[in-house]
Coordinates of C-alpha atoms and ligand atoms in Angstrom, one line a residue:
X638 CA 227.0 -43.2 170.7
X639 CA 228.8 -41.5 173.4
X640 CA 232.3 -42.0 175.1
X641 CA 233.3 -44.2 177.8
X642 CA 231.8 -41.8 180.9
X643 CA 229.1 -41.0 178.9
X644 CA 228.2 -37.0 177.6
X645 CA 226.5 -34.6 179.6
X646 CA 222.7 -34.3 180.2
X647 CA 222.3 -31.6 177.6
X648 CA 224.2 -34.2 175.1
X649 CA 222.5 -37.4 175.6
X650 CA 219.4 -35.6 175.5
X651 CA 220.0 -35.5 171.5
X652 CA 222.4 -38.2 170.8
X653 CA 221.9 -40.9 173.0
X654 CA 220.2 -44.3 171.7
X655 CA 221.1 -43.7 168.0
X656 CA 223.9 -43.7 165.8
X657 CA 223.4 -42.4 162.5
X658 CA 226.3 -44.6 161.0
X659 CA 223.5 -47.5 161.7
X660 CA 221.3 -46.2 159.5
X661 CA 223.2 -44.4 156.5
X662 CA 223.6 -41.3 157.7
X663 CA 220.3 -40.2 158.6
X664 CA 220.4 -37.4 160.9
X665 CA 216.9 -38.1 162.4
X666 CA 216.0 -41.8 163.8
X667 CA 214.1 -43.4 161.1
X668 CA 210.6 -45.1 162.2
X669 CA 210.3 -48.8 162.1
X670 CA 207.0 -48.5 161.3
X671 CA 206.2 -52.8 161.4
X672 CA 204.3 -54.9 163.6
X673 CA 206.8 -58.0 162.9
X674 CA 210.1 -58.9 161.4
X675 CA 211.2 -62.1 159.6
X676 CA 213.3 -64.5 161.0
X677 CA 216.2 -65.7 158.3
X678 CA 215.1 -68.9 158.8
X679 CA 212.7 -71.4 161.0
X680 CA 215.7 -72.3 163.4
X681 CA 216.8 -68.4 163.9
X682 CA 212.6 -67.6 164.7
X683 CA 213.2 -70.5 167.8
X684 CA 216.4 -69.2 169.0
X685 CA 215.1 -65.3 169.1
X686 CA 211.9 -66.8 171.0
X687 CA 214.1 -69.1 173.4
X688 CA 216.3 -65.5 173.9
X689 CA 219.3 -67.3 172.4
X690 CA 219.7 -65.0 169.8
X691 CA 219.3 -61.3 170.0
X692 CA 217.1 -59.7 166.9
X693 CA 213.9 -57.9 166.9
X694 CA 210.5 -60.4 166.8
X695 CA 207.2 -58.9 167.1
X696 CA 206.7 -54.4 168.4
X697 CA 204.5 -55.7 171.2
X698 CA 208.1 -57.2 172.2
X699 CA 210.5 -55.1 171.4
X700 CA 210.7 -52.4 168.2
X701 CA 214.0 -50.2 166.6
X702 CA 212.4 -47.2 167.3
X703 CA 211.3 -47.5 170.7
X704 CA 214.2 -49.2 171.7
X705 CA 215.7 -45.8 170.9
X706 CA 213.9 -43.9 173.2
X707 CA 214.5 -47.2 176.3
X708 CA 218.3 -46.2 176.2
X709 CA 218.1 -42.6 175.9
X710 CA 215.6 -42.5 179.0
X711 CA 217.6 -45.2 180.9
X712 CA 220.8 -42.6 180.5
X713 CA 219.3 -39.4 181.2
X714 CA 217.8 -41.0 184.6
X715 CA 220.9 -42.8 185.4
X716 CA 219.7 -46.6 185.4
X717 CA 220.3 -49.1 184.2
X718 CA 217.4 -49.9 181.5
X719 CA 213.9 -48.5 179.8
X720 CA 210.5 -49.6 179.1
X721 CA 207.8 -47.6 176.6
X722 CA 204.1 -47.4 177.5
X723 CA 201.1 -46.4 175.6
X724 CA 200.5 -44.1 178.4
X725 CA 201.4 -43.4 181.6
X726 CA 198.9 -45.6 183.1
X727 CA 200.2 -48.1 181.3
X728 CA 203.6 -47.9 183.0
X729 CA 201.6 -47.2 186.8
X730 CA 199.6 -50.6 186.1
X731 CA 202.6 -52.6 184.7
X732 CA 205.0 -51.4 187.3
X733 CA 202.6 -52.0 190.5
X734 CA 201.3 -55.3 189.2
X735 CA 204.8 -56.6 188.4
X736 CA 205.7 -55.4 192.0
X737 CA 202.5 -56.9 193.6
X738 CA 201.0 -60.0 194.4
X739 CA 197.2 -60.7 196.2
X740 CA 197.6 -60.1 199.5
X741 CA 200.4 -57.2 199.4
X742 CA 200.3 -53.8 200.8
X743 CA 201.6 -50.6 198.8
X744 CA 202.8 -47.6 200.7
X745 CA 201.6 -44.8 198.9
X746 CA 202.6 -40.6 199.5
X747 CA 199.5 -38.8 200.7
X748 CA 198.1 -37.7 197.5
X749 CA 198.8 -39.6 193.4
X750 CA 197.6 -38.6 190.2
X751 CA 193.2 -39.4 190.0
X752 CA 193.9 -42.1 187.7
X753 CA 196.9 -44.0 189.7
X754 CA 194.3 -43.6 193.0
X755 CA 191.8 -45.3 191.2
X756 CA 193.6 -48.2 190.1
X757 CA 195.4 -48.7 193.4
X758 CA 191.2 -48.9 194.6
X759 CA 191.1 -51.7 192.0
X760 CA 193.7 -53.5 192.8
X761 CA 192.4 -53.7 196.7
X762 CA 188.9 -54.4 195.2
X763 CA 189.4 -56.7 192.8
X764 CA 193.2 -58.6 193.5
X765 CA 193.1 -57.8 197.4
X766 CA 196.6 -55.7 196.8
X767 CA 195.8 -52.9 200.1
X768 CA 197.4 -49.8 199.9
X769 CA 197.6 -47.0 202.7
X770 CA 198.3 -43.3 202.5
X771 CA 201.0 -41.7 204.7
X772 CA 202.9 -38.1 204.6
X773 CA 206.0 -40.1 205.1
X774 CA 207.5 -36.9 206.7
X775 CA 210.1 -38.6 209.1
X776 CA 211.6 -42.1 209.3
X777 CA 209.2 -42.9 212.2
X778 CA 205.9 -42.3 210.3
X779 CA 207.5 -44.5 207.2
X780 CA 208.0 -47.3 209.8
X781 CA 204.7 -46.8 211.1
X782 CA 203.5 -47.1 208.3
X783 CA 205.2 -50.3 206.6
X784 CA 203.7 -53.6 207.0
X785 CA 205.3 -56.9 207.0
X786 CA 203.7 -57.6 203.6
X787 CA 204.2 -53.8 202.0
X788 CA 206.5 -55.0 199.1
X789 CA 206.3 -51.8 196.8
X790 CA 206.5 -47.8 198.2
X791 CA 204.6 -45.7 195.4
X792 CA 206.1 -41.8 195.3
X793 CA 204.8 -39.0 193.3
X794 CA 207.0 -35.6 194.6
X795 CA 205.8 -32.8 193.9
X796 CA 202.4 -34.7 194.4
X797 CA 200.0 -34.0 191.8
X798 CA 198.2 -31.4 192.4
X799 CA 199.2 -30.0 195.5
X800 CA 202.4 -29.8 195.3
X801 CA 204.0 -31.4 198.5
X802 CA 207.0 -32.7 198.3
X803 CA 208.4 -36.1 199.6
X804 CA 212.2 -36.5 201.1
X805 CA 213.3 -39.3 198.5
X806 CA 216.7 -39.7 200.7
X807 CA 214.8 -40.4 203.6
X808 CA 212.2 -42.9 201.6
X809 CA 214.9 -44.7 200.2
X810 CA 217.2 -45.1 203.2
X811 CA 214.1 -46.4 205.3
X812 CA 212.8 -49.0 202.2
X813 CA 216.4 -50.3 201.6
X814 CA 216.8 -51.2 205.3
X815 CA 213.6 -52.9 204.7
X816 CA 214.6 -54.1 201.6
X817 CA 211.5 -52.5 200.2
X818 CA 211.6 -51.1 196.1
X819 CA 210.8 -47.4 195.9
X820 CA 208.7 -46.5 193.0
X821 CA 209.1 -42.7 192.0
X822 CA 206.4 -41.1 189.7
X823 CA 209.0 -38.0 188.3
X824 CA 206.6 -36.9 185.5
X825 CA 206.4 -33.2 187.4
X826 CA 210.3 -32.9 187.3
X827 CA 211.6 -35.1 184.3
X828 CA 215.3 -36.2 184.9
X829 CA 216.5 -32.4 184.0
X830 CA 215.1 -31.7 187.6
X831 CA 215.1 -34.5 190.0
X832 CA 216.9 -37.7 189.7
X833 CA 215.2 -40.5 191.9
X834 CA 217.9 -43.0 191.3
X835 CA 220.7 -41.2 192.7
X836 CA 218.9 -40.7 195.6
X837 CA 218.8 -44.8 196.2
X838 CA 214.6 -45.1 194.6
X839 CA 214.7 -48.4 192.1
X840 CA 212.3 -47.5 189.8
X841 CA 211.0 -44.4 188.2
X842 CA 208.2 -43.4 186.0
X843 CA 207.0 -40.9 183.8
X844 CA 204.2 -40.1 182.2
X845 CA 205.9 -38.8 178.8
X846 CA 203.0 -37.4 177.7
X847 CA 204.1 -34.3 180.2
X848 CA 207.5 -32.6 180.0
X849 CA 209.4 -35.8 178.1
X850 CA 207.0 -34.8 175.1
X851 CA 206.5 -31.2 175.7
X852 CA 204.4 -30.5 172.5
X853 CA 201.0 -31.8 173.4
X854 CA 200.7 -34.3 170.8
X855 CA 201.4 -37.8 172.7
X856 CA 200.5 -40.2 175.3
X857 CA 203.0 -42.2 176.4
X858 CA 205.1 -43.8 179.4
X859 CA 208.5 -44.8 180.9
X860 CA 209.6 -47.0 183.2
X861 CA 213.4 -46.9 184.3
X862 CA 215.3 -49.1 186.8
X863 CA 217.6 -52.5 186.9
X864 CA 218.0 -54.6 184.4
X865 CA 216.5 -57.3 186.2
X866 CA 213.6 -55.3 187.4
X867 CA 213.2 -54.1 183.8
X868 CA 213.2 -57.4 182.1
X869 CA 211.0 -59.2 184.4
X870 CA 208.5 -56.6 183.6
X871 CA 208.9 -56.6 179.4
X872 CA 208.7 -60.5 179.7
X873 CA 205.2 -60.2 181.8
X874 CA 203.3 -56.7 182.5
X875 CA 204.1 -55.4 179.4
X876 CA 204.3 -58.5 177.1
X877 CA 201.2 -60.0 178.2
X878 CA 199.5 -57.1 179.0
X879 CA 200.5 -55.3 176.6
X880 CA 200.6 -51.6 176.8
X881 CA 202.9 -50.6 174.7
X882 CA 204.4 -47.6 172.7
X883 CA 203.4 -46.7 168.9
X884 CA 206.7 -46.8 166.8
X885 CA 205.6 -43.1 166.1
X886 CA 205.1 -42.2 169.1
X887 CA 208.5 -43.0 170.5
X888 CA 209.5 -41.0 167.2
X889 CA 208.2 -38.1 168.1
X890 CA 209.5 -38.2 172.0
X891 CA 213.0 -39.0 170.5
X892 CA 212.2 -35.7 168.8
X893 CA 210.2 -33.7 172.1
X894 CA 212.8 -35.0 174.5
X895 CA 215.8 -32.9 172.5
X896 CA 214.8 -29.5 173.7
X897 CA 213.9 -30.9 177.2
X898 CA 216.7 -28.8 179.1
X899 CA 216.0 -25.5 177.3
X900 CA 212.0 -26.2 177.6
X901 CA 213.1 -26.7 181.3
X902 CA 214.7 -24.2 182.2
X903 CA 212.3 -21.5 180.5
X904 CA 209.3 -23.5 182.0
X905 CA 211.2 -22.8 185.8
X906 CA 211.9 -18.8 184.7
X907 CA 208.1 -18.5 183.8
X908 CA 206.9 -20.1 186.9
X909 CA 209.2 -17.8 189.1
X910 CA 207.7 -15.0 187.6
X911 CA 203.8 -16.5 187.9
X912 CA 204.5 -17.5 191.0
X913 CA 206.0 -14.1 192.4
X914 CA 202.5 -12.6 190.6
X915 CA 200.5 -15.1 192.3
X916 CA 202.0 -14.7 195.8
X917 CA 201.3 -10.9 196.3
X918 CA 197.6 -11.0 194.2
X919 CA 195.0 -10.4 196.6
X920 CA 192.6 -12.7 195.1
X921 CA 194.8 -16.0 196.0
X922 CA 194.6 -17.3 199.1
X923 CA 197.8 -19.5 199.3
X924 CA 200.5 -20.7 196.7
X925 CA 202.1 -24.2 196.6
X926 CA 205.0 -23.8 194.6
X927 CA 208.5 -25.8 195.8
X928 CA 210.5 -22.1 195.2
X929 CA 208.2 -21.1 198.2
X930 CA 210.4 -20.5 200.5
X931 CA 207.9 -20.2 203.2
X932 CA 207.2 -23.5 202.8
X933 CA 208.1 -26.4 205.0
X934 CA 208.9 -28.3 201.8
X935 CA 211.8 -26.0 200.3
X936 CA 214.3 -27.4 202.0
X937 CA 213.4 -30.9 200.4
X938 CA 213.2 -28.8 196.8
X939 CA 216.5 -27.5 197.5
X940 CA 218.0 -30.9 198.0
X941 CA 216.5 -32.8 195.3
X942 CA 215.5 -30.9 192.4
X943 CA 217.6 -28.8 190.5
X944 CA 215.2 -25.5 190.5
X945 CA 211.6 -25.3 191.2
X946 CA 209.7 -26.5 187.7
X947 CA 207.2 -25.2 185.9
X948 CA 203.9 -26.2 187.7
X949 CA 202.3 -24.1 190.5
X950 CA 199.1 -24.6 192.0
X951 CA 196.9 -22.0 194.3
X952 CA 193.9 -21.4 196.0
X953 CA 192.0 -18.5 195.1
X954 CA 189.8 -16.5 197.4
X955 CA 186.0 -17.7 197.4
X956 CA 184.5 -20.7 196.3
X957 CA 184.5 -23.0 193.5
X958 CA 181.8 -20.9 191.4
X959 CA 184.5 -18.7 192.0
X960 CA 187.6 -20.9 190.7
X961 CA 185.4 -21.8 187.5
X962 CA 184.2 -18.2 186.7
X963 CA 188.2 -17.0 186.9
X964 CA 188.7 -19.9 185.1
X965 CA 186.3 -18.7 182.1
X966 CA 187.7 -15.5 182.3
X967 CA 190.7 -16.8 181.0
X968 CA 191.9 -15.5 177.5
X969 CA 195.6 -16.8 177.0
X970 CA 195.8 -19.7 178.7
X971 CA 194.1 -22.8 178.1
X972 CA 191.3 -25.1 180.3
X973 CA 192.6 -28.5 179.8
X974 CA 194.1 -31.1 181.8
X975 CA 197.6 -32.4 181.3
X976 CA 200.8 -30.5 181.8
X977 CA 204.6 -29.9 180.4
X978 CA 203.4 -28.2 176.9
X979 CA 204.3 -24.8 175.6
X980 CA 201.0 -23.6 176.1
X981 CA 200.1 -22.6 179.5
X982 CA 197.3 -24.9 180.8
X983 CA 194.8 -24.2 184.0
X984 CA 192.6 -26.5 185.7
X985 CA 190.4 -27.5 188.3
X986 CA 191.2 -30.8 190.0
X987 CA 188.0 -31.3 192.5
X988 CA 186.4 -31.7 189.5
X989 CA 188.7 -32.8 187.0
X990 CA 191.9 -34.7 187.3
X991 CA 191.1 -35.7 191.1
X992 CA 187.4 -36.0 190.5
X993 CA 187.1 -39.7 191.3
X994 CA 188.9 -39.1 194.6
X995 CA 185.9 -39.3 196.8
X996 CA 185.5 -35.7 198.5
X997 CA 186.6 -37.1 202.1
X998 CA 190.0 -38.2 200.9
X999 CA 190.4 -35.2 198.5
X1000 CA 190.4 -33.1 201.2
X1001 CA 192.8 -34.9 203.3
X1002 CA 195.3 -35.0 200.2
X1003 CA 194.7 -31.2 200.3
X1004 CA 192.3 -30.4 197.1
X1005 CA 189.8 -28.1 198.0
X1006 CA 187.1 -26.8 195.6
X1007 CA 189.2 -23.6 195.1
X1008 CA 192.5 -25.2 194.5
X1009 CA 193.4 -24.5 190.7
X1010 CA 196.9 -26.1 189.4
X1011 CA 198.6 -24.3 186.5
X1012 CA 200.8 -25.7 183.9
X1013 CA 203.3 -22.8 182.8
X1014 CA 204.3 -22.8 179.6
X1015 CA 206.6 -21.3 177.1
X1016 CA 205.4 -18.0 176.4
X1017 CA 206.4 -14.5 177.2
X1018 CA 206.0 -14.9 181.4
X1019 CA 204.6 -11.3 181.5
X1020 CA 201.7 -12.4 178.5
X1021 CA 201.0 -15.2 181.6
X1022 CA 200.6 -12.7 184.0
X1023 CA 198.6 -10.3 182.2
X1024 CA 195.9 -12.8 181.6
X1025 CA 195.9 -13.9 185.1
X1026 CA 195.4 -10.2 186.1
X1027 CA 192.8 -9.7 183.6
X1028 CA 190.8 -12.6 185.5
X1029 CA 191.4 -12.0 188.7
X1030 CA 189.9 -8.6 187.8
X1031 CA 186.4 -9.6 185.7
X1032 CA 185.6 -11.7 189.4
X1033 CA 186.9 -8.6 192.1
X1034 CA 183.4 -8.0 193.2
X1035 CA 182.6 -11.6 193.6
X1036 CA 184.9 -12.5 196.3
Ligands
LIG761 N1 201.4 -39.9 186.7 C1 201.2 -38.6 186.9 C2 201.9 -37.8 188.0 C3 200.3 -37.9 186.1 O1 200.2 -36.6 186.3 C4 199.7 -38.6 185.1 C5 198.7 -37.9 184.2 C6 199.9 -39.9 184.9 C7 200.8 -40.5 185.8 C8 199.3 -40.7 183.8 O2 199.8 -40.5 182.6 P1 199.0 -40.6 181.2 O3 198.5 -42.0 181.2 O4 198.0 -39.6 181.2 O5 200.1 -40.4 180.2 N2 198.3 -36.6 184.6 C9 197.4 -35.9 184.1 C10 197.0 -34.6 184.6 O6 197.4 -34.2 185.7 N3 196.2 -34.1 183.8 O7 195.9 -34.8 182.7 C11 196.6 -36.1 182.8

């Protein structure tokens, strides 16, 4: 599908990876809903396994369906080919052990999803792969910071949860000097916002459980970057490890992912408006928000992402009694972790998503116990608002 050049983002978004002519006409990609597919004959079984002839084998290696989603996602961020995860931490683990040897060092931003901090603590304890935080606000703290055996430099931007941003120009034009791969966790920003690639990163991931999805109802992972990078990876941290996708579930991101501009978009209205509400409530104590632009990081959100997204995060006045009481106050929006839905989700990271962080190095990534991070979703921005300002004002007296 799809001319010489290619369509624009909006297109691919809905066409690209499937033709219907392939598959009689049907307007919707059908599931391939098999474990394994029969070889013609005993000699065509050893050629597909020898990689002399193309053809489908086994879903742990390869499935229709999925494959769908591989292309669409290696389009819409501009390299040159996908993988599917069962989850995001499937694609962190694959793409940092593929990356990785015993005795490597991984250069990490100052602050990662809870989850991808605690493997990166398992892979020092366990495989003796170090890792070191670092801002990696100018070229000379990267240099600093780079070791003669870092072979992998781990990105999240915005960070989860705080919100700081990282110069991915800058990242990239110190790591290809070095000749160093850049690994870029875009799962805030999906590729309608930020576009790693084109900024000179090799690799980026998603967790497409978030925004790729954007209905709640899967887990799931991409990994995007050269071919060669790619295939290495499906012939040994996904084959033989074996996290991969459901045929379903890439169904239903094939489905999620067409609405992903318009989803966007509204998602970066809403959070203008939240954020604008947030900023002048007296209850909160700071916003971190990349449309801030009172922050030191909007000029990096002005060059890299095409508007702010949908996810702010704030401090609120008091303690974290008081963070969970405004939290329980809550009427409209939803507790839960996770992010990227239509629903608008709060929670607490100190004691959720970044709980395992011990509380030394939480604070020096910037989560305190008052720090909430909220997920804005699709509904009316004012119906946001008013439930904010509904909470804020059951806990007036306590702060
Ligand atoms: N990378 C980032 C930046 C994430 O935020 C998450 C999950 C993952 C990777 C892992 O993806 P998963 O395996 O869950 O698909 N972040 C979550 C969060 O902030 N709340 O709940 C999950």
């Amino acid at each position: 599908m799809g001319n010489e050049k290619g369509y624009r983002f909006e297109t691919e978004i809905i066409h690209k990876g499937y033709d219907c002519n392939q598959f009689q006409g049907s307007l919707v990609p059908p599931i391939f809903q098999s474990s394994t597919f029969t070889f013609p004959n005993a000699e065509s079984g050893e050629r597909r396994f020898s990689g002399e002839e193309a053809g489908y084998i086994y879903s742990r290696l390869g499935n229709p369906t999925v494959r769908m989603l591989e292309e669409r996602m290696a389009v819409l961020e501009k390299g040159e080919a996908a993988l599917a995860f069962s989850s995001g931490m499937a694609a962190v683990s694959a793409t940092l052990m593929s990356l990785t040897k015993s005795g490597d060092h991984i250069l990490c931003s100052q602050g990662v999803y809870g989850c991808t901090f605690g493997l990166l603590q398992m892979l020092k304890d366990k495989y003796h792969i170090d890792h070191q935080f670092s801002p990696m606000s100018t070229k000379e703290e990267l240099l600093d910071a780079i070791n003669p055996n870092t072979t992998c430099i781990f990105v999240e931007t915005p960070i989860n949860p705080t919100m700081k941003l990282v110069d991915l120009e800058l990242v990239a034009s110190v790591a290809n000097e070095k000749g160093i791969p850049v690994v870029v966790d875009n799962t805030f920003c999906s590729p309608y916002l930020q576009k790693p690639i084109q900024w000179g990163c090799d690799v980026v991931i998603h967790s497409a459980t978030k925004f790729i999805c954007g209905h709640g109802d899967v887990i799931g992972g991409i990994v995007v970057g050269k071919k060669s990078v790619i295939e290495r990876m499906a012939s040994t941290t996904q084959k033989d490890i074996g996290g991969v996708m459901s045929p379903f579930d890439a169904w239903l991101l094939l489905r999620g992912i067409k609405t992903l501009a318009i989803r966007m978009e509204r998602h970066c209205k809403n959070a203008e408006k939240v954020a604008s509400f947030l900023a002048e409530h007296p209850g909160v104590e700071n916003i971190y928000y990349p449309g801030d632009k009172n922050s030191s990081d909007y000029v990096i959100a002005k060059k890299q992402m095409l508007e702010p997204g949908g996810i702010i995060a704030f401090t609120i006045k008091g303690s974290k009694e008081n963070a969970q009481t405004f939290m329980n106050h809550l009427k409209l929006i939803k507790i839960a972790v996770s992010l990227g839905d239509a629903e608008t989700l709060i929670q607490h990271p100190a004691t959720m998503t970044h709980s395992v962080v011990p509380t030394e190095e939480r604070k020096e990534m910037g989560i305190g116990d008052n720090l909430l991070r909220l997920s804005v979703g699709l509904e009316a921005w004012e119906d946001i608002c008013d439930d904010l300002k509904q909470a804020f004002e059951k806990i007036k007296g306590d702060i």
